[in-house]
Short mmCIF file of C-alpha atoms in Angstrom, two decimals:
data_model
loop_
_atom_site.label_atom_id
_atom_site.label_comp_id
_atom_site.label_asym_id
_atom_site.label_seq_id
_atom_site.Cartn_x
_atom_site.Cartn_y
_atom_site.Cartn_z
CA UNK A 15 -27.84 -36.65 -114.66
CA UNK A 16 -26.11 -38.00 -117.71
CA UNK A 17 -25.39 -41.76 -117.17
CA UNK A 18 -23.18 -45.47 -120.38
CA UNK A 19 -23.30 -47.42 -123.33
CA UNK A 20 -25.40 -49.95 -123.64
CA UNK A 21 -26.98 -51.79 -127.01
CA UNK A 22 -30.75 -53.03 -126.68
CA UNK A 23 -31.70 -55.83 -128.63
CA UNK A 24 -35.49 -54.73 -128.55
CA UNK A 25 -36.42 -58.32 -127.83
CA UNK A 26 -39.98 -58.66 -126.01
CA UNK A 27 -39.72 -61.38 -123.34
CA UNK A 28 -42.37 -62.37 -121.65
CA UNK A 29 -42.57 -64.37 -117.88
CA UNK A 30 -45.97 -66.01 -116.23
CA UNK A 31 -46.24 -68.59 -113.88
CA UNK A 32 -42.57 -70.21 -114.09
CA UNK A 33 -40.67 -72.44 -112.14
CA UNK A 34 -37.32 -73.18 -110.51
CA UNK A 35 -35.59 -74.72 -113.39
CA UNK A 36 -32.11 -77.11 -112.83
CA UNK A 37 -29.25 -77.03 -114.56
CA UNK A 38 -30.22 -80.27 -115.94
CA UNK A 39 -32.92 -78.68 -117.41
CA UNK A 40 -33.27 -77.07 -121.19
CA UNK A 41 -33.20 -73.72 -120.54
CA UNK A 42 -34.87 -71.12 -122.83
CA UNK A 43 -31.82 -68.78 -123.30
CA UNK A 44 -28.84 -71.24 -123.20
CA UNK A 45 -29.39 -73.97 -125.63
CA UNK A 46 -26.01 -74.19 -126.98
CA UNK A 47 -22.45 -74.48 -124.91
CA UNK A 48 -20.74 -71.18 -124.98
CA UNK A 49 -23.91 -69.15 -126.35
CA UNK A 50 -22.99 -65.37 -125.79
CA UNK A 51 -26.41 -63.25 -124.27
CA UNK A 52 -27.36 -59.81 -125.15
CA UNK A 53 -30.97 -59.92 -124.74
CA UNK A 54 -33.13 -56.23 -123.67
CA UNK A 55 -37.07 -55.84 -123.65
CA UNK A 56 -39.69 -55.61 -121.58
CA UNK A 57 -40.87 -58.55 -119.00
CA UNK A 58 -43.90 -59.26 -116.96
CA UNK A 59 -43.37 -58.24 -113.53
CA UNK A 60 -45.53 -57.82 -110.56
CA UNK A 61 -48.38 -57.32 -113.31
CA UNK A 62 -46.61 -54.37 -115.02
CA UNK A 63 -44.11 -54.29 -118.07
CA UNK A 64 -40.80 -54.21 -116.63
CA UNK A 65 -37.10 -53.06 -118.07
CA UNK A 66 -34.87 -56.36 -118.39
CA UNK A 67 -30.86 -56.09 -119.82
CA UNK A 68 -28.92 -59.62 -119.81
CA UNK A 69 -25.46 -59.43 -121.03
CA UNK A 70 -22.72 -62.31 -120.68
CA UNK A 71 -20.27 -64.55 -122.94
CA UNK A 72 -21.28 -67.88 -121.93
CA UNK A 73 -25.09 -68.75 -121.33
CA UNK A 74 -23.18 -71.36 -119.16
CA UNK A 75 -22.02 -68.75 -116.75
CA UNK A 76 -22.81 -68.39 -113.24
CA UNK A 77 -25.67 -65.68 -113.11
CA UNK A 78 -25.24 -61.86 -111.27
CA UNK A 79 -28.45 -60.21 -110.61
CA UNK A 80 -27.64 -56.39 -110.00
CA UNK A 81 -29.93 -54.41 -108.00
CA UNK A 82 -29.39 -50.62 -108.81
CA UNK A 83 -29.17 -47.97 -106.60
CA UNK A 84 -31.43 -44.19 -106.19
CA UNK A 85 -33.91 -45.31 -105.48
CA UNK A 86 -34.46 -44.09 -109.52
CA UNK A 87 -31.25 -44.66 -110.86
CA UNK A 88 -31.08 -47.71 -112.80
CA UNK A 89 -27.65 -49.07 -114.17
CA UNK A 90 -28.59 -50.24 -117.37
CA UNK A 91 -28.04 -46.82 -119.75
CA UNK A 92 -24.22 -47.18 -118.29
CA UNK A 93 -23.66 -51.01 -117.39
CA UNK A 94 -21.73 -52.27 -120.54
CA UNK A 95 -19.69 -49.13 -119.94
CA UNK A 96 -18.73 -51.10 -116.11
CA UNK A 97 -19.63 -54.18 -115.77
CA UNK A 98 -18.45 -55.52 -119.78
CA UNK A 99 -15.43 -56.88 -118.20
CA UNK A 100 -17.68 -59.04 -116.29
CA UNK A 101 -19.51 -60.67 -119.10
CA UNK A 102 -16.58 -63.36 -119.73
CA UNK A 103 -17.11 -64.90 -116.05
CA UNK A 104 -20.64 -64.01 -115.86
CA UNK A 105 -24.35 -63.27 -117.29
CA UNK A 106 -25.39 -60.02 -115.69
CA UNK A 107 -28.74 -59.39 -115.42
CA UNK A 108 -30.41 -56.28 -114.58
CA UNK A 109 -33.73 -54.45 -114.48
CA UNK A 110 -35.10 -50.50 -114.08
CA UNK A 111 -36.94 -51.03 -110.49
CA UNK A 112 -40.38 -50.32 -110.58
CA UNK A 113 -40.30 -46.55 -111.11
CA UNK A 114 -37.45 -46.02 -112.60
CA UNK A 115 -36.13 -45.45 -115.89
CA UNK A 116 -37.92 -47.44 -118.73
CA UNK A 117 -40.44 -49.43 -116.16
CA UNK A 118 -40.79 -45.94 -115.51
CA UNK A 119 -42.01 -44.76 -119.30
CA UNK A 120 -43.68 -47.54 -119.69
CA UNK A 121 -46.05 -47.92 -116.80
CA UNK A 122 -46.82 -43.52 -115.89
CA UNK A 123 -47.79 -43.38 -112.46
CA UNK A 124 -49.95 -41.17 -111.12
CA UNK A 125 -47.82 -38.50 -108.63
CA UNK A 126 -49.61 -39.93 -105.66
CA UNK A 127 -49.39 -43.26 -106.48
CA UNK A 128 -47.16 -45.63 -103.82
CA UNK A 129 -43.96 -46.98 -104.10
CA UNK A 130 -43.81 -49.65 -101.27
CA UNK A 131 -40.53 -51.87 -100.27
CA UNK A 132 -42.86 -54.76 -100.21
CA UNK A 133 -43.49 -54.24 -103.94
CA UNK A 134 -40.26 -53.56 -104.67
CA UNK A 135 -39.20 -57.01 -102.95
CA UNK A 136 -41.19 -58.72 -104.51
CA UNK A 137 -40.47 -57.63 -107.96
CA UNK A 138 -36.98 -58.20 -107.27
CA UNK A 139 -37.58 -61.80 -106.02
CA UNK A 140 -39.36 -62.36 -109.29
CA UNK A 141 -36.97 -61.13 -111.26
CA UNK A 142 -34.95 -63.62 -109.92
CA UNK A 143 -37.13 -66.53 -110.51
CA UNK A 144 -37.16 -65.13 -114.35
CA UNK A 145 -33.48 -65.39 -114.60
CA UNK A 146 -33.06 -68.97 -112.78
CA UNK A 147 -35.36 -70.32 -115.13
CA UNK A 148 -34.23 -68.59 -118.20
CA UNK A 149 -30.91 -69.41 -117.74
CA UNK A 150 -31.13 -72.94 -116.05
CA UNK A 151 -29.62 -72.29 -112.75
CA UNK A 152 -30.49 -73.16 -109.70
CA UNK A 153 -29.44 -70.18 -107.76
CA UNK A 154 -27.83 -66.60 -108.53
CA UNK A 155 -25.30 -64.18 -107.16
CA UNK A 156 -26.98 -60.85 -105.74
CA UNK A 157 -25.65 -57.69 -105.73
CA UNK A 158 -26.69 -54.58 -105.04
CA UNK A 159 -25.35 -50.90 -103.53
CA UNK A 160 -26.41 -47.72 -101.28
CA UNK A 161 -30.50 -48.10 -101.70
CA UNK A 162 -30.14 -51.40 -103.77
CA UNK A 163 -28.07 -53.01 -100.91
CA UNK A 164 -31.09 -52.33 -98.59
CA UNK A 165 -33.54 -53.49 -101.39
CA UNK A 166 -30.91 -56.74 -102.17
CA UNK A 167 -30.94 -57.66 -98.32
CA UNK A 168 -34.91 -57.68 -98.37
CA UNK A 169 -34.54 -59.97 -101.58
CA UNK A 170 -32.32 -61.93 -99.65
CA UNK A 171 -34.05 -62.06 -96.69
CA UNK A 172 -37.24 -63.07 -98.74
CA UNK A 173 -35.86 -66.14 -100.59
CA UNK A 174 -32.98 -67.14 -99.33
CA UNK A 175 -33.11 -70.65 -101.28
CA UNK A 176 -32.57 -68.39 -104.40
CA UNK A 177 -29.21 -67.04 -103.64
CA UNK A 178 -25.28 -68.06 -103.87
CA UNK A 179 -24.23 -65.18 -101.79
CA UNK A 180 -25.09 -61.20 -101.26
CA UNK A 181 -22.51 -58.87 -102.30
CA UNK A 182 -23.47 -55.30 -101.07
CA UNK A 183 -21.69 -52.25 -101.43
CA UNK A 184 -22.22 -48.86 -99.17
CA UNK A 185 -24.40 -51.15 -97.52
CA UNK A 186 -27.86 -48.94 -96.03
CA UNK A 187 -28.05 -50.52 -93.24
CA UNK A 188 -30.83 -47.81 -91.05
CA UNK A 189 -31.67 -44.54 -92.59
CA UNK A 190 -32.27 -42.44 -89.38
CA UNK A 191 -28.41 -43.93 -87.98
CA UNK A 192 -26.83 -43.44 -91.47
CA UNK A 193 -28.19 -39.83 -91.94
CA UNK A 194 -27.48 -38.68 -88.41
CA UNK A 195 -23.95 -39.67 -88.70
CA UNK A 196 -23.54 -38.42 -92.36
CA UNK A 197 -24.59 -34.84 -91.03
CA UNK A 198 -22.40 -35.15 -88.21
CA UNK A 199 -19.73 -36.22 -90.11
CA UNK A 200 -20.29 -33.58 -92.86
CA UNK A 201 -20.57 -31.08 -90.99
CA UNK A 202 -17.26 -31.83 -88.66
CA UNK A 203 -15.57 -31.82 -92.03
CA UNK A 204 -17.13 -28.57 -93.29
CA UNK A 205 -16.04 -26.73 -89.93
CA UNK A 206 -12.38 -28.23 -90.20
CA UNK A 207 -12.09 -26.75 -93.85
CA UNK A 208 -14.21 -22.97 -92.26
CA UNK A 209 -16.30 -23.61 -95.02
CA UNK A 210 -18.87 -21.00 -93.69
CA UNK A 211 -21.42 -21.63 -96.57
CA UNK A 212 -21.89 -25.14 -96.20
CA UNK A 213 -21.81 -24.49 -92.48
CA UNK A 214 -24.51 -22.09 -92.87
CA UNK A 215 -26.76 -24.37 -94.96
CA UNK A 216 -25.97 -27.25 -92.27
CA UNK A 217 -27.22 -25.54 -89.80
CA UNK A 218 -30.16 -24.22 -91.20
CA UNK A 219 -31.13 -27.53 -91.86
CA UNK A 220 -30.39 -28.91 -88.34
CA UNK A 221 -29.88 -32.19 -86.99
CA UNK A 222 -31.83 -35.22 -88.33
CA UNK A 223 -34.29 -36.16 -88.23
CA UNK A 224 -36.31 -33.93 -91.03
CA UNK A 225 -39.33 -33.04 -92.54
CA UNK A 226 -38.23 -31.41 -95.27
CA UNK A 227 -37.85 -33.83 -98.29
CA UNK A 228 -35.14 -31.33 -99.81
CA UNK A 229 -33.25 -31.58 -96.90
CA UNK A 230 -31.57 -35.23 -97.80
CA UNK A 231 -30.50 -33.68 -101.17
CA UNK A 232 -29.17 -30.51 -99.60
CA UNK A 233 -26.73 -32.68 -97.44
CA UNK A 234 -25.90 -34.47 -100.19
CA UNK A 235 -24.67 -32.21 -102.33
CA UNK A 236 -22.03 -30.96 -99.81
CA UNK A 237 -21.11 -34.49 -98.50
CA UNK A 238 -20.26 -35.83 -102.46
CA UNK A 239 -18.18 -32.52 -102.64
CA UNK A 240 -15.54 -33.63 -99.58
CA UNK A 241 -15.79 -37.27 -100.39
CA UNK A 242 -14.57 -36.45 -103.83
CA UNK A 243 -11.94 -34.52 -102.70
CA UNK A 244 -10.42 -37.77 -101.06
CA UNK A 245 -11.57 -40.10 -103.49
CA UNK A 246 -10.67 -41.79 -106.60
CA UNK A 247 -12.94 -39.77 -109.31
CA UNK A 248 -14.79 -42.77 -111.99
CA UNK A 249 -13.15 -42.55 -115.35
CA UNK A 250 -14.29 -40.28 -117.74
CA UNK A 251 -17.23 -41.47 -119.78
CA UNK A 252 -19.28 -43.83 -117.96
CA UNK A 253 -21.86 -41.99 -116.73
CA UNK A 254 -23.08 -40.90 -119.88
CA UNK A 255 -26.26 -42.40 -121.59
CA UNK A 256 -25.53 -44.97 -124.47
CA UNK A 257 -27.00 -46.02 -127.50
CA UNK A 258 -30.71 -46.39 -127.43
CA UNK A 259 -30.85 -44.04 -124.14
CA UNK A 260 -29.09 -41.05 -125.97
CA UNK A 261 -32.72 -39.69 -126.61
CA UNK A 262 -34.66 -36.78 -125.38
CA UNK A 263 -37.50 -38.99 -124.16
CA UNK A 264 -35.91 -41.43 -122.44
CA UNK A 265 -33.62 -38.64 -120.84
CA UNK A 266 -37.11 -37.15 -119.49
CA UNK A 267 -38.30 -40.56 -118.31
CA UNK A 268 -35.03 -41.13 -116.08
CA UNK A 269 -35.26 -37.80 -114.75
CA UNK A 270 -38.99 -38.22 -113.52
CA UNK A 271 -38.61 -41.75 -112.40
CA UNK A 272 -35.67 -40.30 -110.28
CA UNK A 273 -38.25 -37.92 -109.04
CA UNK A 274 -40.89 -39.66 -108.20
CA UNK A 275 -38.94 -42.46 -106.75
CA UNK A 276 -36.52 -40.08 -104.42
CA UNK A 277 -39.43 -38.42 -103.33
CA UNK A 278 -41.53 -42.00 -102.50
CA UNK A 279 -37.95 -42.77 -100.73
CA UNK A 280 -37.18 -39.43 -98.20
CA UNK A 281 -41.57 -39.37 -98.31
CA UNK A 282 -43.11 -35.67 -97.79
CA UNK A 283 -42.82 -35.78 -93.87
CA UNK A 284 -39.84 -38.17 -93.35
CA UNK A 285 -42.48 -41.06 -93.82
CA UNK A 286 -41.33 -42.25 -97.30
CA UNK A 287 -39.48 -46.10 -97.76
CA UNK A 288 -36.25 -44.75 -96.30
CA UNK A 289 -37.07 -43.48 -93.04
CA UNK A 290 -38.32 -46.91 -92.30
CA UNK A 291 -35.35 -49.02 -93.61
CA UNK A 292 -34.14 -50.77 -90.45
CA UNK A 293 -32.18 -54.20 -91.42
CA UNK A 294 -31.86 -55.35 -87.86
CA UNK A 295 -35.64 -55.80 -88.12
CA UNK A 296 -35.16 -58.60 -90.91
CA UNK A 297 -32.97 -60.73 -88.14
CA UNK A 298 -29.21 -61.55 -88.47
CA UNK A 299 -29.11 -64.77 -89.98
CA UNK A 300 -28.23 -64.74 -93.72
CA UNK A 301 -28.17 -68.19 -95.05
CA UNK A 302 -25.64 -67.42 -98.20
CA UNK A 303 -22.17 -66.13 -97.85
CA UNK A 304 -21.96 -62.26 -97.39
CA UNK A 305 -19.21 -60.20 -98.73
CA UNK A 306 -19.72 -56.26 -97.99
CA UNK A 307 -17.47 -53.52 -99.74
CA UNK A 308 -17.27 -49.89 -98.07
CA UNK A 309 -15.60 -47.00 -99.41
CA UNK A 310 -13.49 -45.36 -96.52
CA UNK A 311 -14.37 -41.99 -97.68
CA UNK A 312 -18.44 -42.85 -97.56
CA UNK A 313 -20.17 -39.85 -96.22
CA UNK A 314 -23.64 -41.40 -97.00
CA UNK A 315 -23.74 -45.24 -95.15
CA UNK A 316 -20.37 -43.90 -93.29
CA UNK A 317 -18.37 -47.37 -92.27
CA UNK A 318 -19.18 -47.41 -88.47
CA UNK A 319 -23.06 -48.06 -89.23
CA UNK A 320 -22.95 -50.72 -91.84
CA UNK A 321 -19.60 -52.58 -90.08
CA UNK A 322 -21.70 -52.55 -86.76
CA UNK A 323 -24.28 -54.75 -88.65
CA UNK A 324 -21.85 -56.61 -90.23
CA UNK A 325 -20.04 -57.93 -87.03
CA UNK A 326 -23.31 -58.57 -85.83
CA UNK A 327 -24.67 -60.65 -88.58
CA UNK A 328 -24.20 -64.53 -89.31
CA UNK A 329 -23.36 -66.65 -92.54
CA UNK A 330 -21.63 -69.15 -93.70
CA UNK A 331 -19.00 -67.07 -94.53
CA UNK A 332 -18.92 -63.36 -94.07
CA UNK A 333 -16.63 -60.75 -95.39
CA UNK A 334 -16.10 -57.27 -94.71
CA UNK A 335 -13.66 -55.33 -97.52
CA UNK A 336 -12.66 -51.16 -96.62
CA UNK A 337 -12.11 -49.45 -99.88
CA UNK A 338 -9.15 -46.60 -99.56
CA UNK A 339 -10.29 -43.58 -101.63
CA UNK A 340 -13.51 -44.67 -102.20
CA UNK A 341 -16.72 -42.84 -101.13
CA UNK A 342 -20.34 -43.64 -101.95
CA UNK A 343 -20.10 -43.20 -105.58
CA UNK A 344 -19.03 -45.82 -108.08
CA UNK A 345 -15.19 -45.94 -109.15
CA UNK A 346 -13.12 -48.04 -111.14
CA UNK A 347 -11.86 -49.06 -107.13
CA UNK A 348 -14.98 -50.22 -106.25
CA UNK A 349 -15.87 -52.33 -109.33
CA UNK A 350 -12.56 -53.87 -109.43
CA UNK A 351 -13.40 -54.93 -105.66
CA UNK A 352 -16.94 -55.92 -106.63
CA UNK A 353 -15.56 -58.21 -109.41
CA UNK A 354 -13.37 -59.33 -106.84
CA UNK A 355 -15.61 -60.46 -104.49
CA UNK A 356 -17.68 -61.83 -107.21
CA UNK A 357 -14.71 -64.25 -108.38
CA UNK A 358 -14.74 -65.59 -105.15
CA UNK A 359 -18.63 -66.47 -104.99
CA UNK A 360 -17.81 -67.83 -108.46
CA UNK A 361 -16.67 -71.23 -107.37
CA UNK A 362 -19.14 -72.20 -105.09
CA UNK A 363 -22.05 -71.32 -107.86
CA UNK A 364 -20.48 -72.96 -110.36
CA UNK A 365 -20.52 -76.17 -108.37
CA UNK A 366 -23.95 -75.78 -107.42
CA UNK A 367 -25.27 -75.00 -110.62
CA UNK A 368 -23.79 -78.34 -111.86
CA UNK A 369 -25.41 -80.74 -108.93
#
């Protein structure tokens, strides 16, 4: 899967035992008012080397920490491709999950090694703690989508004193209630259209739940084929691998660390990290504001699972956005929303950065 264009700076960082820093306080990366940051290189987290990418105009700038979707498929080849219109509001920062992409090449695990949600939490809540110090803030914005919105909500969940507000987007909410209506769904729309091959393979697979790892991948395949024949299609040229990722080995490192992570995620028996994602279980209470974006057209976390958990979750301030020919997939519709949502979360971290 070809995926942006992005420019790394090679720069090594390096993290240990840091903590919360105010906005009062010299930070490492912003010394200067109006300091642009383009900083990539490795960073110690959760005792491994992992894949870091900051990018914004002004060091001064609220901070967005972007929790990328697959599991496996890191943003960062492709971000400056989408997100580079953020950079003047914002300092996105964003790393390759444990796993994936160049965390991937650079830490080789063994096929039977585990890739735990806890883990993955925790990385993700460190992560955090790197930027807030780095950057001098007291809090950040977190976003994430699909798998990175069930990740993000974890993070969330986990540290709530390190967040402004959660912005998710095709929000996995419970993988055995998203999957069961995605098939039904699917396959509804597949007998509408007499589409006798993807019937065929539908049925063959049966109803959810499965055993067969392939099987998530086989519904997927025919569910991104009807969403995208209602949906908005991305433009042309973001998902292609930018400078610095344009190489044969890092092509083969994003293609295993998809692989290994998918497979750690559906599991060999349907006992991998998804089957076992259940939000409810984290409680209701979020203690930022909440803004969740869902494509209409979402055949993957359909709308009437993740706005179920949204009208049954508290915040501060909570708000639910539909997305008209959007599915799961990334389109210029659903980044325009995202920014959206992001302006309005803005404010509030602005002020709080400041106290």
């Amino acid at each position: 899967m070809k995926i942006g264009g992005l420019i790394a700076a090679g720069l090594m960082l390096c993290i240990g035992g840091v903590k919360q820093a105010g906005a009062s306080d010299l930070s490492p990366a912003c010394q200067t008012a109006g300091q642009a940051i383009h900083e990539a290189g490795f960073v110690s987290i959760g005792g491994i080397e992992q894949w870091v990418v900051v990018d914004g105009a002004d060091c001064r700038n609220p901070v967005v920490v972007i929790v990328h979707g697959g599991p496996g498929n890191p943003n960062t080849p492709f971000a400056r491709n989408i997100f580079v219109d953020w950079e003047n509001d914002f300092t996105i920062v964003q790393w390759d999950q444990r796993g994936s992409g160049k965390t991937y090449g650079a830490n080789r695990p063994a096929e039977d090694e585990p890739l735990t949600l806890q883990a993955l939490t925790a990385d993700g809540v460190e992560v955090t703690r790197y930027a807030i110090q780095r950057f001098g803030k007291r809090k950040v914005i977190l976003m994430g989508g699909s798998w990175g919105s069930a990740l993000a909500t974890h993070m969330a969940m986990a540290a709530p004193d390190l967040f402004h507000a959660y912005v998710g987007t095709g929000q996995l909410v419970n993988y055995q209630d998203d999957l069961k209506v995605s098939y039904t769904r699917t396959l509804a729309l597949a007998t509408a259209a007499s589409d006798s091959e993807a019937i065929a393979r539908l049925e063959a697979l049966g109803a959810p739940p499965w055993t067969n790892p392939r099987a998530f991948g086989v519904l997927r395949r025919i569910s991104r084929r009807y969403e995208a024949l209602v949906s908005e299609p991305p433009p042309a040229g973001w998902f292609t691998f930018g400078p610095g990722y344009d190489t044969p080995a890092y092509e083969a490192d994003y293609t295993a660390g998809e692989d290994y992570s998918f497979f750690a995620f559906v599991g060999p028996a349907n006992n991998g990290m998804g089957p076992g994602i259940d939000l409810r279980a984290l409680g209701l209470d979020f203690a930022m504001p909440v803004y969740m974006l869902q494509g209409e057209e979402d055949l993957v976390t359909p709308t009437q699972v993740s706005r179920a958990y949204f009208d049954e979750l508290s915040a501060p301030q909570k708000t639910f956005v539909s997305l008209a020919r959007t599915g799961h997939d990334p389109n210029r519709i659903m980044i325009d929303a995202q920014y959206k949502a992001l302006i309005r979360a803005r404010a509030d971290a602005v002020t709080t950065d400041i106290r």
